[in-house]
XYZ file of C-alpha atoms in Angstrom:
689
model
C 18.170 -17.941 17.985
C 17.435 -17.187 21.660
C 19.838 -20.191 22.351
C 22.387 -18.579 20.371
C 21.734 -15.068 22.458
C 21.966 -17.271 25.744
C 25.340 -18.781 25.044
C 27.160 -15.427 23.683
C 25.711 -13.727 26.688
C 27.902 -15.031 28.820
C 31.188 -13.769 26.458
C 29.993 -10.396 26.652
C 31.831 -9.474 30.179
C 35.073 -11.503 28.541
C 35.483 -10.046 25.510
C 34.303 -6.363 26.084
C 34.089 -5.844 29.984
C 32.607 -3.060 31.294
C 34.644 0.272 32.585
C 34.082 0.586 35.928
C 32.240 4.105 35.294
C 30.239 2.905 33.220
C 26.477 3.164 34.024
C 23.412 5.782 34.042
C 25.993 9.093 34.527
C 28.406 8.104 30.888
C 27.604 5.294 28.460
C 30.400 3.452 27.344
C 30.470 2.863 23.487
C 28.054 -0.865 23.686
C 25.623 1.148 25.968
C 25.575 4.219 23.465
C 25.057 1.875 20.522
C 22.377 -0.146 22.011
C 20.222 3.515 22.927
C 20.717 4.220 19.457
C 19.907 1.041 17.308
C 16.790 0.298 20.133
C 15.308 3.472 19.557
C 15.625 3.686 15.630
C 17.011 1.499 13.060
C 20.537 0.415 13.263
C 23.564 2.949 14.432
C 26.122 4.453 12.390
C 29.213 4.721 14.302
C 29.077 8.530 14.291
C 25.654 8.172 15.778
C 27.303 5.832 18.575
C 30.039 7.935 18.948
C 28.112 11.423 19.178
C 26.226 9.489 22.923
C 29.348 7.727 24.390
C 29.693 9.619 27.626
C 26.533 10.895 28.237
C 24.394 10.264 30.786
C 21.393 8.078 30.296
C 19.346 10.385 30.993
C 20.781 13.342 28.508
C 20.414 10.621 25.480
C 16.891 10.072 26.267
C 16.283 13.086 26.424
C 18.264 13.784 23.347
C 16.279 11.062 21.464
C 13.018 11.993 22.440
C 13.425 16.054 21.397
C 14.362 15.094 18.078
C 10.845 13.294 17.597
C 9.607 14.906 14.518
C 5.671 15.291 13.771
C 6.256 16.453 10.071
C 8.465 14.112 7.504
C 12.516 15.437 6.364
C 10.539 14.668 2.923
C 7.566 16.277 1.920
C 5.143 13.555 0.257
C 3.935 13.518 -3.448
C 2.273 16.238 -4.497
C -0.944 13.942 -5.573
C -1.877 13.034 -1.982
C -3.072 16.274 -1.261
C -4.829 16.730 -4.770
C -7.688 15.770 -5.843
C -9.380 13.030 -4.509
C -9.628 10.715 -7.578
C -12.918 9.310 -8.803
C -12.388 5.727 -7.798
C -16.019 4.966 -8.395
C -16.697 6.564 -11.415
C -13.632 6.062 -13.529
C -15.469 2.571 -15.589
C -17.299 4.911 -17.276
C -14.220 6.327 -19.043
C -13.921 2.328 -20.708
C -11.416 -0.322 -20.196
C -7.690 1.125 -20.847
C -8.514 4.104 -18.716
C -9.288 1.873 -15.827
C -6.956 -0.555 -16.439
C -4.223 2.523 -16.296
C -6.043 4.326 -13.091
C -5.846 1.396 -10.998
C -1.830 0.418 -12.422
C -1.060 4.015 -11.041
C -2.680 3.496 -8.292
C -0.525 0.636 -7.198
C 2.956 2.501 -8.658
C 1.625 5.544 -6.281
C 1.767 2.942 -3.479
C 4.791 1.962 -4.554
C 6.265 5.472 -4.960
C 4.451 6.042 -1.188
C 6.789 2.747 0.066
C 9.714 4.057 -1.542
C 8.890 7.199 0.265
C 9.076 6.365 3.634
C 12.052 3.882 3.100
C 14.026 7.287 1.769
C 12.633 8.881 5.154
C 13.633 5.690 7.435
C 17.426 6.088 6.128
C 17.806 9.692 5.695
C 15.997 10.896 9.145
C 17.931 12.890 11.795
C 15.039 11.474 14.097
C 15.120 7.536 13.321
C 12.694 6.965 16.798
C 10.341 8.730 14.979
C 9.920 6.115 12.046
C 10.347 3.968 14.018
C 7.226 4.812 16.293
C 5.491 5.491 12.957
C 5.884 1.880 11.638
C 4.795 0.440 15.358
C 1.367 2.472 14.630
C 1.289 1.162 11.366
C 1.515 -2.717 12.449
C -0.666 -2.331 15.771
C -3.155 -0.076 13.926
C -2.771 -2.609 10.812
C -4.940 -1.760 8.190
C -3.568 -3.986 4.504
C -3.795 -0.998 1.731
C -4.616 -4.044 -0.571
C -8.236 -3.871 0.741
C -8.995 -0.263 -0.895
C -6.005 0.061 -2.925
C -6.169 4.073 -2.959
C -2.502 5.336 -1.921
C -4.231 9.117 -0.838
C -5.587 7.081 2.418
C -2.580 4.994 2.500
C -0.532 8.270 2.704
C -2.915 10.035 5.210
C -2.660 7.326 7.496
C 1.312 7.524 7.624
C 0.556 11.321 8.167
C -1.390 10.592 10.928
C 0.696 8.019 12.718
C 2.976 10.345 12.129
C 1.708 13.738 13.773
C 0.372 11.602 16.696
C 3.465 9.056 17.498
C 4.869 10.606 20.247
C 1.692 12.793 21.226
C -1.136 11.747 22.932
C -3.184 8.500 22.051
C -6.224 9.935 22.648
C -6.031 11.746 19.210
C -4.046 8.779 17.629
C -7.829 6.261 18.410
C -10.094 9.246 17.233
C -8.264 9.642 14.365
C -8.375 5.959 13.567
C -11.714 5.727 14.064
C -12.234 8.484 11.362
C -9.578 7.255 9.121
C -11.346 5.974 5.326
C -8.632 3.446 5.061
C -9.177 1.526 8.391
C -12.850 2.384 7.909
C -13.235 0.212 4.770
C -10.413 -2.264 6.048
C -12.618 -3.453 8.789
C -16.048 -2.613 6.946
C -17.153 -0.158 9.076
C -18.712 1.429 5.852
C -21.606 -1.455 6.265
C -22.140 -0.613 10.045
C -25.445 1.210 10.014
C -28.400 1.174 12.483
C -30.502 -1.545 10.642
C -27.735 -3.619 10.302
C -24.665 -3.182 13.026
C -20.841 -4.364 12.129
C -18.788 -5.244 15.090
C -15.608 -5.101 12.970
C -13.934 -2.317 14.031
C -15.745 -1.981 17.455
C -14.656 -5.345 18.035
C -11.188 -5.011 16.824
C -10.972 -1.206 18.354
C -11.340 -3.129 21.701
C -9.220 -6.443 21.329
C -6.390 -5.369 18.833
C -6.028 -1.518 19.798
C -6.944 -0.398 23.149
C -7.903 -2.744 26.169
C -6.459 -6.273 24.323
C -8.014 -9.631 24.164
C -10.166 -10.344 27.114
C -9.483 -7.550 29.115
C -11.946 -5.817 30.583
C -14.663 -5.767 27.737
C -17.840 -8.243 27.224
C -19.027 -9.563 24.492
C -22.153 -6.832 24.684
C -19.325 -3.994 24.919
C -18.638 -5.254 21.739
C -22.456 -4.780 20.532
C -22.791 -1.315 21.738
C -19.524 -0.005 20.589
C -20.756 -1.253 17.178
C -23.819 0.630 17.725
C -21.815 3.636 18.909
C -19.733 3.513 15.477
C -23.147 3.324 13.180
C -22.799 5.766 10.125
C -19.389 6.844 10.766
C -17.955 6.188 6.979
C -16.648 7.286 3.637
C -18.372 9.467 0.956
C -18.988 7.257 -1.412
C -19.797 10.329 -4.161
C -17.536 13.181 -2.976
C -13.819 12.845 -2.275
C -14.462 9.519 -0.025
C -13.383 11.383 3.103
C -14.900 10.352 6.290
C -17.974 11.349 6.929
C -20.773 10.670 9.768
C -24.273 10.192 8.356
C -26.600 10.773 10.390
C -28.989 8.622 8.819
C -27.111 5.649 9.410
C -26.618 6.398 13.047
C -27.776 4.273 15.890
C -28.603 7.612 18.252
C -30.068 5.479 20.729
C -28.838 4.880 24.613
C -25.742 2.762 24.787
C -24.238 1.455 27.657
C -20.471 0.932 26.847
C -18.182 -0.315 29.870
C -20.730 0.774 32.116
C -20.953 4.277 30.515
C -24.517 4.855 29.728
C -25.596 7.745 27.269
C -25.981 8.110 23.256
C -22.410 7.629 22.715
C -20.825 7.914 19.236
C -17.389 7.412 17.692
C -16.330 10.793 19.408
C -17.389 9.431 22.903
C -15.911 5.368 22.056
C -11.999 6.180 22.861
C -12.205 8.105 26.243
C -14.990 5.894 27.530
C -12.347 3.205 26.814
C -8.980 4.805 28.098
C -11.295 5.655 31.567
C -11.476 2.037 32.160
C -8.992 0.349 34.471
C -8.221 -2.312 32.470
C -6.693 0.115 29.536
C -3.454 1.025 29.454
C -0.685 -2.353 29.945
C -1.766 -3.851 26.434
C -0.428 -1.153 25.146
C 2.312 -0.780 27.595
C 3.080 -4.493 27.171
C 3.267 -4.269 23.322
C 5.562 -1.009 24.116
C 7.985 -3.200 25.813
C 7.917 -5.912 23.088
C 9.370 -3.636 20.220
C 11.789 -1.734 22.798
C 13.018 -3.749 25.604
C 12.382 -7.706 25.715
C 10.253 -10.129 24.600
C 8.808 -10.718 27.489
C 7.218 -7.889 29.723
C 7.372 -7.433 32.939
C 4.169 -7.594 35.067
C 5.491 -5.253 38.092
C 7.358 -2.754 35.361
C 4.091 -2.869 33.219
C 1.790 -1.405 36.071
C 4.444 1.063 37.021
C 4.134 2.396 33.474
C 1.184 2.264 33.004
C 0.550 4.813 36.018
C 3.223 7.359 34.708
C 1.113 6.808 31.465
C -2.294 7.459 33.142
C -0.728 10.493 35.582
C 0.293 11.790 32.193
C -2.976 12.114 30.582
C -2.350 9.074 27.786
C 0.436 11.389 26.469
C 3.209 9.196 25.257
C 6.612 10.973 25.145
C 6.429 10.363 29.176
C 5.820 6.817 29.349
C 8.759 6.388 26.393
C 10.868 8.219 28.384
C 9.794 6.189 31.408
C 10.611 2.983 29.802
C 13.998 4.140 28.019
C 15.254 5.075 31.790
C 14.192 1.502 33.084
C 16.764 -0.121 34.705
C 15.376 -3.118 32.215
C 16.126 -1.344 29.091
C 19.197 -0.551 30.115
C 20.077 -4.666 31.711
C 22.694 -6.492 29.799
C 20.219 -9.588 29.940
C 17.927 -7.878 27.894
C 20.824 -7.224 25.047
C 20.467 -9.027 21.876
C 16.841 -10.311 23.028
C 14.798 -9.184 20.047
C 14.912 -10.367 16.774
C 15.419 -7.569 13.748
C 12.377 -7.411 11.700
C 12.863 -6.962 8.173
C 12.581 -3.477 7.890
C 14.874 -3.230 11.202
C 17.389 -5.378 9.753
C 17.095 -3.767 6.133
C 16.890 -0.231 7.031
C 19.183 -0.722 10.102
C 21.877 -2.173 7.758
C 22.310 0.405 5.578
C 22.040 3.226 8.372
C 24.542 1.475 10.145
C 26.853 1.168 7.696
C 26.505 4.224 5.466
C 25.682 2.643 2.608
C 23.648 4.639 -0.274
C 21.182 2.749 -1.714
C 20.694 3.445 -5.928
C 17.896 1.901 -6.098
C 14.871 1.654 -3.674
C 12.970 -0.483 -5.838
C 15.404 -3.056 -4.720
C 14.969 -2.670 -0.972
C 11.047 -2.310 -1.151
C 10.939 -5.479 -3.126
C 13.404 -7.374 -0.671
C 11.215 -5.951 2.300
C 8.555 -7.884 -0.113
C 10.029 -11.022 -0.118
C 11.632 -11.120 3.555
C 7.407 -10.447 4.201
C 7.426 -7.088 5.453
C 6.074 -4.986 2.614
C 4.420 -1.964 4.029
C 1.321 -0.566 3.879
C 0.875 -4.120 3.221
C 0.514 -6.105 7.039
C -0.883 -9.576 6.461
C -4.019 -9.194 8.694
C -5.694 -6.950 11.326
C -2.946 -8.537 13.754
C -0.128 -7.054 11.645
C 3.119 -8.420 11.225
C 4.920 -11.561 12.873
C 6.997 -11.000 15.988
C 9.960 -11.637 17.570
C 11.287 -15.278 16.745
C 8.387 -15.893 14.265
C 9.917 -14.050 12.024
C 12.721 -16.468 11.315
C 12.409 -19.768 9.641
C 14.325 -21.842 7.066
C 13.198 -19.684 3.629
C 13.440 -16.522 6.000
C 16.976 -17.201 7.111
C 18.578 -17.660 3.663
C 16.726 -14.846 2.127
C 17.846 -12.805 4.656
C 21.357 -14.074 4.287
C 20.765 -13.229 0.188
C 19.191 -9.834 0.394
C 22.197 -9.108 3.113
C 25.087 -9.909 0.701
C 23.106 -8.227 -2.355
C 22.985 -4.597 -0.636
C 26.872 -5.277 0.914
C 27.644 -4.691 -2.871
C 26.159 -1.982 -3.425
C 28.524 0.972 -4.641
C 28.130 4.115 -3.116
C 26.303 6.740 -5.236
C 26.569 10.602 -4.861
C 24.334 12.514 -2.690
C 22.085 14.335 -5.604
C 21.867 10.880 -7.571
C 18.746 8.857 -8.595
C 16.321 12.322 -8.948
C 12.966 12.495 -7.080
C 10.861 12.656 -9.800
C 7.514 11.265 -8.288
C 8.021 14.251 -5.641
C 7.787 16.944 -7.930
C 4.411 18.274 -8.651
C 2.816 17.189 -11.580
C 2.207 20.252 -13.934
C -2.013 20.511 -14.600
C -3.286 23.358 -16.767
C -5.030 26.128 -14.743
C -8.710 26.496 -15.384
C -9.486 28.494 -17.721
C -10.433 32.351 -16.858
C -14.497 32.640 -16.529
C -17.311 34.911 -16.653
C -19.135 34.797 -13.141
C -21.530 32.537 -14.830
C -19.636 30.206 -17.023
C -19.771 26.507 -16.020
C -16.393 24.817 -16.629
C -16.140 21.048 -16.168
C -13.481 18.566 -16.872
C -14.767 15.637 -16.840
C -17.971 14.079 -17.111
C -18.739 10.371 -15.823
C -22.271 8.604 -16.830
C -22.827 6.236 -13.703
C -26.650 5.538 -14.179
C -28.705 5.343 -17.275
C -31.766 3.139 -16.764
C -35.092 3.165 -18.752
C -38.472 2.389 -16.066
C -40.773 3.069 -19.356
C -41.557 4.760 -22.472
C -40.500 8.615 -21.821
C -39.507 7.922 -18.367
C -36.223 6.508 -16.938
C -33.176 8.030 -14.438
C -30.059 9.402 -15.898
C -27.187 10.965 -13.310
C -23.589 12.375 -13.820
C -20.887 13.099 -11.858
C -19.154 15.987 -12.838
C -15.375 16.317 -12.050
C -13.192 19.347 -11.601
C -15.777 22.136 -11.479
C -15.355 25.604 -11.790
C -18.343 27.957 -11.894
C -17.685 31.851 -11.903
C -14.986 31.921 -9.098
C -15.239 28.695 -7.807
C -13.607 25.708 -8.435
C -14.582 22.318 -6.902
C -13.573 18.311 -7.146
C -16.952 17.234 -8.327
C -20.908 17.760 -8.062
C -23.128 14.737 -8.680
C -26.482 15.539 -10.681
C -29.142 13.257 -11.365
C -32.844 13.520 -12.902
C -35.969 10.926 -13.127
C -38.122 11.577 -15.425
C -41.697 10.498 -15.096
C -44.581 9.962 -17.509
C -46.610 12.538 -16.733
C -43.565 15.163 -17.520
C -42.880 15.051 -13.507
C -39.650 15.330 -12.637
C -37.226 14.773 -9.506
C -33.722 15.994 -9.230
C -30.845 15.219 -6.708
C -27.557 16.445 -6.318
C -24.874 15.064 -4.236
C -23.018 18.503 -3.176
C -20.108 16.997 -0.739
C -17.270 18.813 -2.404
C -18.929 21.807 -2.899
C -20.734 22.917 0.515
C -21.081 25.360 1.479
C -19.788 27.853 -1.315
C -23.103 26.178 -3.543
C -26.190 25.611 -1.903
C -25.218 27.459 1.015
C -28.233 28.102 2.455
C -29.405 23.932 2.333
C -26.105 23.185 4.038
C -26.837 25.808 7.320
C -30.525 24.247 7.548
C -29.328 20.456 7.653
C -25.843 20.943 9.209
C -25.074 17.986 6.606
C -21.369 17.848 5.478
C -22.334 15.962 2.766
C -25.185 13.868 1.285
C -28.158 14.531 -1.416
C -29.915 17.455 -2.069
C -33.675 16.038 -3.508
C -36.155 18.180 -4.682
C -39.117 17.908 -6.651
C -40.020 19.533 -10.667
C -43.123 20.692 -8.439
C -41.014 22.801 -5.495
C -39.716 24.565 -8.218
C -42.536 25.600 -10.208
C -44.489 26.296 -7.470
C -41.283 28.620 -5.925
C -40.736 26.536 -2.798
C -36.892 27.122 -2.630
C -36.396 28.481 0.572
C -33.198 26.438 0.560
C -31.434 28.154 -2.535
C -29.593 31.489 -2.731
C -29.795 33.495 -5.901
C -26.444 32.273 -6.791
C -27.568 28.726 -6.393
C -30.673 29.285 -8.497
C -28.152 30.540 -11.153
C -25.512 27.702 -10.888
C -29.014 25.288 -11.071
C -29.744 26.629 -13.986
C -26.978 26.336 -15.669
C -26.530 22.831 -15.065
C -29.579 22.011 -15.768
C -29.330 24.046 -18.624
C -26.325 22.512 -20.299
C -27.646 19.303 -19.154
C -27.621 17.836 -22.947
C -24.515 19.284 -23.924
C -22.912 17.764 -21.073
C -24.673 13.872 -22.015
C -23.647 14.763 -25.149
C -20.104 14.991 -24.040
C -20.171 11.262 -22.589
C -20.352 9.167 -26.305
C -18.101 6.390 -26.314
C -18.204 5.952 -22.870
C -18.938 2.164 -21.314
C -22.230 3.206 -20.791
C -23.402 3.637 -24.268
C -20.438 1.374 -25.845
C -21.851 -1.720 -23.732
C -25.156 -1.115 -23.600
C -27.321 0.426 -20.670
C -30.932 1.166 -19.925
C -31.244 3.885 -21.964
C -29.702 4.605 -25.259
C -27.547 8.001 -25.762
C -30.116 8.763 -27.807
C -32.368 8.430 -24.972
C -30.439 10.251 -22.953
C -30.217 13.350 -24.850
C -34.145 13.303 -25.453
C -34.224 13.469 -21.570
C -31.552 15.913 -20.866
C -33.373 17.956 -23.616
C -36.493 18.060 -21.391
C -34.610 19.198 -18.387
C -32.968 21.665 -20.147
C -36.729 23.039 -21.352
C -38.143 22.504 -18.108
C -35.542 24.530 -16.607
C -35.455 27.018 -19.418
C -39.135 27.712 -17.860
C -38.920 27.791 -14.583
C -35.525 28.977 -13.834
C -34.289 30.797 -16.844
C -31.482 29.852 -19.626
C -28.186 29.817 -18.583
C -26.501 32.688 -18.235
C -22.555 31.771 -19.178
C -21.135 29.294 -21.540
C -20.461 26.024 -20.915
C -16.530 24.811 -21.800
C -16.347 21.070 -21.567
C -12.648 19.669 -22.036
C -10.519 16.737 -20.721
C -9.466 17.121 -17.023
C -5.855 17.007 -16.748
C -4.989 13.651 -16.788
C -2.684 14.442 -13.520
C -6.167 15.672 -11.799
C -7.848 12.349 -12.649
C -5.061 10.644 -11.723
C -4.316 8.994 -14.433
C -0.440 9.939 -14.494
C -0.480 12.804 -17.130
C -1.440 10.949 -20.025
C -4.656 11.535 -22.507
C -5.926 7.871 -22.635
C -8.283 8.328 -25.452
C -7.249 6.087 -28.564
C -4.538 4.455 -26.261
C -3.600 0.801 -27.972
C -2.537 -2.254 -25.530
C 1.021 -2.143 -26.523
C 1.083 1.911 -25.653
C -0.099 1.608 -22.269
C 2.370 -1.275 -21.755
C 5.174 1.061 -22.691
C 3.760 3.898 -20.570
C 3.263 1.716 -17.544
C 7.338 0.653 -17.837
C 8.490 4.471 -18.709
C 6.438 5.519 -15.483
C 8.250 2.713 -13.641
C 11.628 3.828 -14.649
C 10.650 7.136 -13.864
C 9.922 6.333 -10.536
C 12.707 5.091 -9.026
C 14.959 7.343 -6.513
C 17.791 6.798 -4.697
C 18.383 7.540 -0.802
C 22.153 8.299 0.822
C 21.880 7.657 4.959
C 23.090 10.307 6.933
C 26.166 9.451 8.044
C 27.979 7.996 4.934
C 30.900 6.104 4.863
C 32.962 5.550 1.201
C 34.916 2.320 2.217
C 34.919 -0.378 4.589
C 38.478 1.002 5.896
C 36.631 4.699 6.391
C 33.782 2.975 8.217
C 35.688 0.939 10.504
C 38.210 4.161 10.914
C 34.907 5.868 12.125
C 34.208 3.389 15.237
C 35.808 5.030 17.953
C 35.961 2.272 20.398
C 39.577 0.560 21.262
C 41.237 -3.169 21.031
C 41.403 -5.298 17.865
C 39.597 -4.420 14.634
C 37.722 -7.320 14.720
C 36.967 -6.322 17.907
C 35.967 -2.708 17.229
C 33.829 -4.052 14.492
C 31.856 -6.312 16.580
C 31.149 -3.618 19.220
C 29.588 -1.409 16.811
C 27.311 -3.842 14.472
C 25.956 -6.551 17.010
C 24.657 -6.403 20.378
C 26.561 -9.302 21.267
C 29.892 -10.363 20.477
C 30.476 -13.553 18.344
C 32.248 -16.302 19.947
C 35.787 -16.317 20.314
C 37.335 -17.271 16.790
C 40.707 -17.110 16.976
C 43.157 -16.806 14.634
C 40.289 -16.859 12.105
C 39.120 -13.378 12.838
C 42.668 -11.884 12.870
C 42.515 -13.187 9.169
C 39.520 -11.765 8.486
C 40.520 -8.387 9.898
C 43.488 -7.793 7.325
C 40.303 -7.098 5.127
C 37.816 -4.587 6.741
C 35.105 -5.924 3.508
C 35.515 -8.905 4.627
C 35.389 -8.626 7.910
C 31.896 -6.753 7.703
C 30.703 -9.103 5.663
C 31.992 -12.078 8.334
C 29.870 -10.654 11.067
C 26.855 -9.296 8.962
C 26.216 -12.711 7.886
C 26.789 -14.138 11.180
C 23.174 -15.510 12.680
C 24.049 -12.761 16.074
C 23.291 -9.961 13.516
C 19.736 -10.715 13.275
C 19.722 -10.126 17.468
C 19.002 -6.521 18.305
């Protein structure tokens, strides 16, 4: 591929000599195409023409000014809905669990298609190119966590900071649940530090392998990252667990203190070794495969002086002599996303089924949200081998056969908020629970054991919370210890406890003697009413779990024993806190909130489940229409404003480097616009940018 580029480079001035006025003050057609395609995905003729004649400075300024922090199309409604009860769903049985995780994979596919539509239709392709760059740089495979909400929110993180301050992006990635799970920082605590995230943060995310840090720096950084984890029982968000954190003195890159994750980005970025690695990666994405050391040093100085803001760095890079140099055109091999999305945008071909494009990218080796490892996808010539070259030609041939579709075709069903029944109007002391999950039922001996449940979609009076996990340990001597995991309901519930501990999550433990002796400074009057409701209604809550896996497959406690245990809790609460003052409302939570796609799985057969999956997959298809759409090859060719033969006009819009002279063959092909475009697109030169 490099040889192709080198061989044809000499023909560039022969076939398309640059006019005398070409250069920084007035872009030629070829220069305009270079700017548009390098800073985005492909270049439609109208995009190129809009840039022709502008100065380099004006063109770069316009592209940077268009960068967005919010997407063109809203993300699916479920991205910001209830965090799904992944760790509890098993309790509902095999059918519910299977459908739940099938839906999660379909939701991830939904996000892939959403992002492809964004790439195709965005007015700021540089935004999407930067989001993809950071997705590859901070590579985390969604298959490790299977959580589409995490995948979507990570995309939002990259989008928000794509061209902003790198320190904010680096801080955000250290609090990203998907990354914390992918690099096992959830297993990093003061007793057994885990170095994975610390090592990759220095080696792959910031400094670069072997640049300025030592093994001891990695060890100390791992200590700083202890306790930065994900809430297991709550909404599965990032949390800082002070009990798991190493609060000791650490020395990282010569900086000594009681450091934690909040300190790590700035410590690294203040180190003299920081900067060149990121600049080199950006250079390889936008300029050439081989970074120029002098230019990297110059750009790093500019970036440092801008306090690591991205736009000044990008502006300087896009205005560099190297970016515009003819010798650097046609030197970058297009990634599958750049190839396929760029072709859609360049040719103005609407995509009636984004499923097809999504599957094509998977076959070509660049499935969005699934980089192969923490090092990201291949780069440059590594994208091309015998198998992928053939697959690329096949996918392009298929894409060239798309028929244009109306702009409003392809319903965006997946983008519409799915309806969920509104919560019933409650009296001030009524307790409503959408779904109960048995999470533990163990028997220690006669009359003693442990019983714990997660209550999902909880309403109490005017409050509505995602979940509360409540547990009771019963001892033979009629003593009890209770636990509440209340991360999803603070500070409205147990607000005084929350203020005293300053903990954003966690377990509230209390013993029966504390209640009996009125040692309850951590409770407000409202908390007492809520606790009385939870404990007083405990028998009915447990009774509602009949048929859950804990009982159908056996557990330490039988359902009858669990009901007896729960009654002891209710009797104790009645004697010490008083009986519940309101009613208990138990009903299946709206399945959409539970993450089951809006269906009731109770009693669903295997065939019904299969049919549901097929129907939902079909309903989730959407189409995408590029910003500039051309209804025919003739219309596309007419939009190319450069002069000369049709074949050369087409080449100037489609190729970074022109094809070698092909004599009469190209003249014959030029008589058929579809054949002409197909001939150029299927040439090896089309793989270069």
